[in-house]
């Protein structure tokens, strides 16, 4: 079994997509199996929903267990793991980042991100002006001179309030394309997967952008998966 160099994926984009798809399947399956516990936690906990979301994702992934490499990752992401990704034909070192957020169901169609969570360049029209904002996460992360392919997933918990309780309605899991896939997913400001972010530059707030689940799904349906609550079955969106 060969250990492939992540930099070589720039010339093998289909394999890169395969790696991201396998990583998404792992997280989706984990959260699907954890969904009943997640619903109970949201309903019973009194913490801020943002903190609950982080805890649920971390607990679900820790419960699953996965291969790991004893290297620490840094970044503004809830769950970080340096690991081996095994495929029947190859092995690759991966820096897996999983970020989480909880929002009311009225905000179910997008996810707000910072450039520190992206390896893509954000290309869009905002307030009539073209925007080209580079992501701050490298496509390949170098740790002690060893390359790791960067994979970023986003988990969004959508809920409704009923009295003092948060009722979890569904979980959306999205695979953000690696920066090497720029030309496939966001080649220019008019062909974009982004919406304007909820930042206020006039107040010195950091640039933020919203990932449109609908736009990403049009590019690749499998990149956005919605997990319903029990007893509804989950069907993988291909």
CSV table of C-alpha atoms in Angstrom, one decimal:
chain,number,residue,atom,x,y,z
A,1,UNK,CA,0.0,0.0,0.0
A,2,UNK,CA,1.6,3.2,-1.1
A,3,UNK,CA,1.7,6.5,0.9
A,4,UNK,CA,0.9,9.2,-1.7
A,5,UNK,CA,2.2,12.7,-1.6
A,6,UNK,CA,-0.7,15.2,-1.1
A,7,UNK,CA,0.9,17.7,-3.4
A,8,UNK,CA,0.5,15.3,-6.3
A,9,UNK,CA,-3.3,15.6,-5.9
A,10,UNK,CA,-3.2,18.9,-7.8
A,11,UNK,CA,-2.8,16.7,-10.9
A,12,UNK,CA,-5.4,14.1,-9.7
A,13,UNK,CA,-8.4,16.1,-8.7
A,14,UNK,CA,-10.8,13.1,-9.0
A,15,UNK,CA,-8.8,11.3,-6.3
A,16,UNK,CA,-8.9,14.5,-4.2
A,17,UNK,CA,-12.7,14.5,-4.5
A,18,UNK,CA,-12.7,10.8,-3.6
A,19,UNK,CA,-10.8,11.6,-0.4
A,20,UNK,CA,-13.2,14.4,0.6
A,21,UNK,CA,-16.2,12.2,-0.2
A,22,UNK,CA,-14.8,9.3,2.0
A,23,UNK,CA,-14.2,11.8,4.8
A,24,UNK,CA,-17.7,13.2,4.5
A,25,UNK,CA,-19.2,9.7,4.7
A,26,UNK,CA,-17.3,9.0,7.9
A,27,UNK,CA,-18.6,12.1,9.6
A,28,UNK,CA,-22.2,11.7,8.3
A,29,UNK,CA,-22.4,8.1,9.4
A,30,UNK,CA,-21.0,9.1,12.9
A,31,UNK,CA,-23.6,11.8,13.4
A,32,UNK,CA,-26.4,9.7,12.0
A,33,UNK,CA,-25.7,7.0,14.6
A,34,UNK,CA,-25.4,9.7,17.3
A,35,UNK,CA,-28.5,11.7,16.3
A,36,UNK,CA,-30.8,10.5,19.1
A,37,UNK,CA,-28.3,11.4,21.7
A,38,UNK,CA,-27.6,14.7,20.0
A,39,UNK,CA,-31.4,15.5,20.1
A,40,UNK,CA,-31.5,14.7,23.8
A,41,UNK,CA,-28.5,16.9,24.5
A,42,UNK,CA,-30.0,19.9,22.7
A,43,UNK,CA,-33.3,19.4,24.4
A,44,UNK,CA,-31.9,19.1,27.9
A,45,UNK,CA,-28.8,21.2,28.0
A,46,UNK,CA,-29.0,24.9,29.1
A,47,UNK,CA,-25.6,25.9,27.6
A,48,UNK,CA,-25.3,28.2,24.6
A,49,UNK,CA,-26.3,26.4,21.5
A,50,UNK,CA,-23.0,27.1,19.9
A,51,UNK,CA,-21.2,25.3,22.8
A,52,UNK,CA,-23.7,22.4,22.6
A,53,UNK,CA,-22.9,22.0,18.8
A,54,UNK,CA,-19.2,21.9,19.5
A,55,UNK,CA,-19.6,19.3,22.2
A,56,UNK,CA,-22.0,17.1,20.2
A,57,UNK,CA,-19.6,16.9,17.2
A,58,UNK,CA,-16.6,16.3,19.4
A,59,UNK,CA,-18.3,13.6,21.5
A,60,UNK,CA,-19.7,11.8,18.4
A,61,UNK,CA,-16.3,11.7,16.6
A,62,UNK,CA,-14.4,10.8,19.8
A,63,UNK,CA,-16.9,8.0,20.4
A,64,UNK,CA,-16.3,6.6,16.9
A,65,UNK,CA,-12.6,6.6,17.0
A,66,UNK,CA,-10.4,6.8,14.0
A,67,UNK,CA,-6.8,6.4,13.0
A,68,UNK,CA,-4.6,9.1,14.3
A,69,UNK,CA,-1.1,10.6,14.0
A,70,UNK,CA,0.4,12.0,17.1
A,71,UNK,CA,0.7,15.6,15.8
A,72,UNK,CA,-1.1,18.6,17.1
A,73,UNK,CA,-3.2,20.8,14.7
A,74,UNK,CA,-3.9,24.4,15.2
A,75,UNK,CA,-6.8,26.6,13.9
A,76,UNK,CA,-10.2,28.1,14.7
A,77,UNK,CA,-12.0,24.8,14.2
A,78,UNK,CA,-13.9,22.7,16.8
A,79,UNK,CA,-12.5,19.3,16.0
A,80,UNK,CA,-9.0,18.7,14.5
A,81,UNK,CA,-7.3,15.4,13.9
A,82,UNK,CA,-4.1,14.5,12.1
A,83,UNK,CA,-4.7,11.0,10.8
A,84,UNK,CA,-4.1,8.4,8.1
A,85,UNK,CA,-6.8,7.9,5.5
A,86,UNK,CA,-6.8,4.4,4.2
A,87,UNK,CA,-8.0,3.4,0.8
A,88,UNK,CA,-7.7,0.0,-0.9
A,89,UNK,CA,-5.2,1.4,-3.3
A,90,UNK,CA,-3.3,4.0,-1.3
A,91,UNK,CA,-2.8,5.7,2.1
A,92,UNK,CA,-2.5,9.5,2.7
A,93,UNK,CA,-1.8,11.7,5.7
A,94,UNK,CA,-4.7,14.0,6.3
A,95,UNK,CA,-5.4,17.1,8.5
A,96,UNK,CA,-9.1,16.7,9.2
A,97,UNK,CA,-11.0,19.8,10.4
A,98,UNK,CA,-14.6,19.6,11.4
A,99,UNK,CA,-16.4,22.9,12.5
A,100,UNK,CA,-19.8,23.1,14.0
A,101,UNK,CA,-22.5,25.6,14.5
A,102,UNK,CA,-26.1,25.6,15.7
A,103,UNK,CA,-28.7,28.0,14.3
A,104,UNK,CA,-32.5,28.2,14.1
A,105,UNK,CA,-34.2,26.5,11.3
A,106,UNK,CA,-34.8,29.8,9.5
A,107,UNK,CA,-31.0,29.9,8.8
A,108,UNK,CA,-30.8,26.4,7.5
A,109,UNK,CA,-29.6,27.2,4.0
A,110,UNK,CA,-26.1,28.5,4.5
A,111,UNK,CA,-23.1,28.4,6.9
A,112,UNK,CA,-21.0,31.4,8.0
A,113,UNK,CA,-17.3,30.8,7.7
A,114,UNK,CA,-14.1,32.7,8.2
A,115,UNK,CA,-11.1,32.6,5.9
A,116,UNK,CA,-9.1,30.9,8.6
A,117,UNK,CA,-11.3,27.9,7.9
A,118,UNK,CA,-10.9,27.8,4.1
A,119,UNK,CA,-8.2,26.9,1.7
A,120,UNK,CA,-10.3,28.1,-1.3
A,121,UNK,CA,-10.1,31.8,-2.4
A,122,UNK,CA,-13.5,33.4,-2.0
A,123,UNK,CA,-14.5,34.9,-5.3
A,124,UNK,CA,-17.9,36.7,-5.4
A,125,UNK,CA,-19.6,40.0,-6.1
A,126,UNK,CA,-20.3,41.9,-2.9
A,127,UNK,CA,-22.0,45.3,-2.9
A,128,UNK,CA,-21.3,45.6,-6.6
A,129,UNK,CA,-17.6,44.9,-6.3
A,130,UNK,CA,-15.6,41.8,-7.2
A,131,UNK,CA,-14.1,40.1,-4.1
A,132,UNK,CA,-11.1,37.8,-4.2
A,133,UNK,CA,-10.3,36.9,-0.6
A,134,UNK,CA,-7.7,34.1,-0.2
A,135,UNK,CA,-8.4,31.4,2.4
A,136,UNK,CA,-5.8,31.2,5.2
A,137,UNK,CA,-5.8,27.5,5.5
A,138,UNK,CA,-3.2,25.8,3.2
A,139,UNK,CA,-4.4,23.2,0.8
A,140,UNK,CA,-1.5,21.0,2.1
A,141,UNK,CA,-0.5,21.5,5.7
A,142,UNK,CA,3.2,20.9,6.5
A,143,UNK,CA,3.9,19.5,9.9
A,144,UNK,CA,7.5,18.8,10.8
A,145,UNK,CA,8.3,18.7,7.1
A,146,UNK,CA,5.5,16.1,6.5
A,147,UNK,CA,2.7,17.0,4.1
A,148,UNK,CA,-1.0,16.5,5.1
A,149,UNK,CA,-3.9,17.0,2.8
A,150,UNK,CA,-6.3,19.5,4.3
A,151,UNK,CA,-9.9,18.4,4.5
A,152,UNK,CA,-12.6,20.7,6.0
A,153,UNK,CA,-16.1,19.6,6.9
A,154,UNK,CA,-18.9,21.8,8.3
A,155,UNK,CA,-21.7,20.5,10.6
A,156,UNK,CA,-24.8,22.6,11.1
A,157,UNK,CA,-27.4,21.8,13.7
A,158,UNK,CA,-30.8,23.4,12.9
A,159,UNK,CA,-33.2,23.6,15.8
A,160,UNK,CA,-36.5,25.2,16.9
A,161,UNK,CA,-37.2,26.6,20.4
A,162,UNK,CA,-40.1,25.2,22.4
A,163,UNK,CA,-40.3,27.1,25.7
A,164,UNK,CA,-36.8,26.7,27.3
A,165,UNK,CA,-36.0,23.6,25.1
A,166,UNK,CA,-34.0,23.5,21.9
A,167,UNK,CA,-35.6,20.9,19.6
A,168,UNK,CA,-33.1,19.6,17.0
A,169,UNK,CA,-34.8,19.3,13.6
A,170,UNK,CA,-32.0,18.1,11.3
A,171,UNK,CA,-28.2,18.1,10.9
A,172,UNK,CA,-26.5,19.3,7.7
A,173,UNK,CA,-23.0,18.2,6.9
A,174,UNK,CA,-21.1,19.8,4.1
A,175,UNK,CA,-17.7,19.1,2.6
A,176,UNK,CA,-15.8,22.3,1.7
A,177,UNK,CA,-13.7,21.8,-1.4
A,178,UNK,CA,-9.9,21.9,-1.0
A,179,UNK,CA,-8.2,24.9,-2.5
A,180,UNK,CA,-6.8,22.7,-5.3
A,181,UNK,CA,-10.4,22.4,-6.5
A,182,UNK,CA,-10.8,26.2,-7.0
A,183,UNK,CA,-11.4,26.0,-10.8
A,184,UNK,CA,-14.1,23.4,-10.3
A,185,UNK,CA,-16.1,25.1,-7.6
A,186,UNK,CA,-15.4,28.9,-7.7
A,187,UNK,CA,-13.4,29.8,-10.8
A,188,UNK,CA,-14.5,33.4,-10.9
A,189,UNK,CA,-16.7,36.0,-9.1
A,190,UNK,CA,-19.8,35.1,-11.2
A,191,UNK,CA,-19.5,31.3,-10.8
A,192,UNK,CA,-19.5,31.0,-7.0
A,193,UNK,CA,-20.7,28.9,-4.1
A,194,UNK,CA,-20.7,31.9,-1.7
A,195,UNK,CA,-23.1,34.5,-0.3
A,196,UNK,CA,-22.2,37.7,1.4
A,197,UNK,CA,-21.1,37.2,4.9
A,198,UNK,CA,-22.4,38.8,8.1
A,199,UNK,CA,-19.4,41.0,8.8
A,200,UNK,CA,-19.2,44.7,9.1
A,201,UNK,CA,-15.9,46.0,7.7
A,202,UNK,CA,-16.8,49.5,8.9
A,203,UNK,CA,-16.4,48.2,12.5
A,204,UNK,CA,-13.2,46.4,11.7
A,205,UNK,CA,-14.8,42.9,11.8
A,206,UNK,CA,-12.9,40.1,10.2
A,207,UNK,CA,-14.0,39.0,6.7
A,208,UNK,CA,-16.7,36.3,6.8
A,209,UNK,CA,-18.6,34.6,4.0
A,210,UNK,CA,-21.6,32.3,3.8
A,211,UNK,CA,-21.4,29.0,2.1
A,212,UNK,CA,-24.6,28.4,0.1
A,213,UNK,CA,-25.7,24.8,0.5
A,214,UNK,CA,-27.8,25.1,-2.6
A,215,UNK,CA,-25.0,26.4,-4.8
A,216,UNK,CA,-22.6,23.8,-3.5
A,217,UNK,CA,-25.1,21.1,-4.1
A,218,UNK,CA,-25.6,22.2,-7.7
A,219,UNK,CA,-21.9,21.7,-8.2
A,220,UNK,CA,-21.7,18.3,-6.5
A,221,UNK,CA,-24.9,16.9,-4.8
A,222,UNK,CA,-22.9,14.6,-2.5
A,223,UNK,CA,-21.1,17.5,-0.8
A,224,UNK,CA,-24.2,18.5,1.2
A,225,UNK,CA,-26.0,15.8,3.3
A,226,UNK,CA,-29.0,16.3,5.5
A,227,UNK,CA,-29.5,14.0,8.5
A,228,UNK,CA,-33.2,14.0,9.7
A,229,UNK,CA,-34.2,13.1,13.2
A,230,UNK,CA,-35.6,9.7,14.2
A,231,UNK,CA,-37.5,7.9,13.0
A,232,UNK,CA,-37.0,9.3,9.6
A,233,UNK,CA,-34.4,7.3,7.5
A,234,UNK,CA,-31.3,8.9,6.1
A,235,UNK,CA,-30.7,8.6,2.4
A,236,UNK,CA,-27.3,9.6,1.0
A,237,UNK,CA,-27.6,12.4,-1.6
A,238,UNK,CA,-25.5,11.3,-4.6
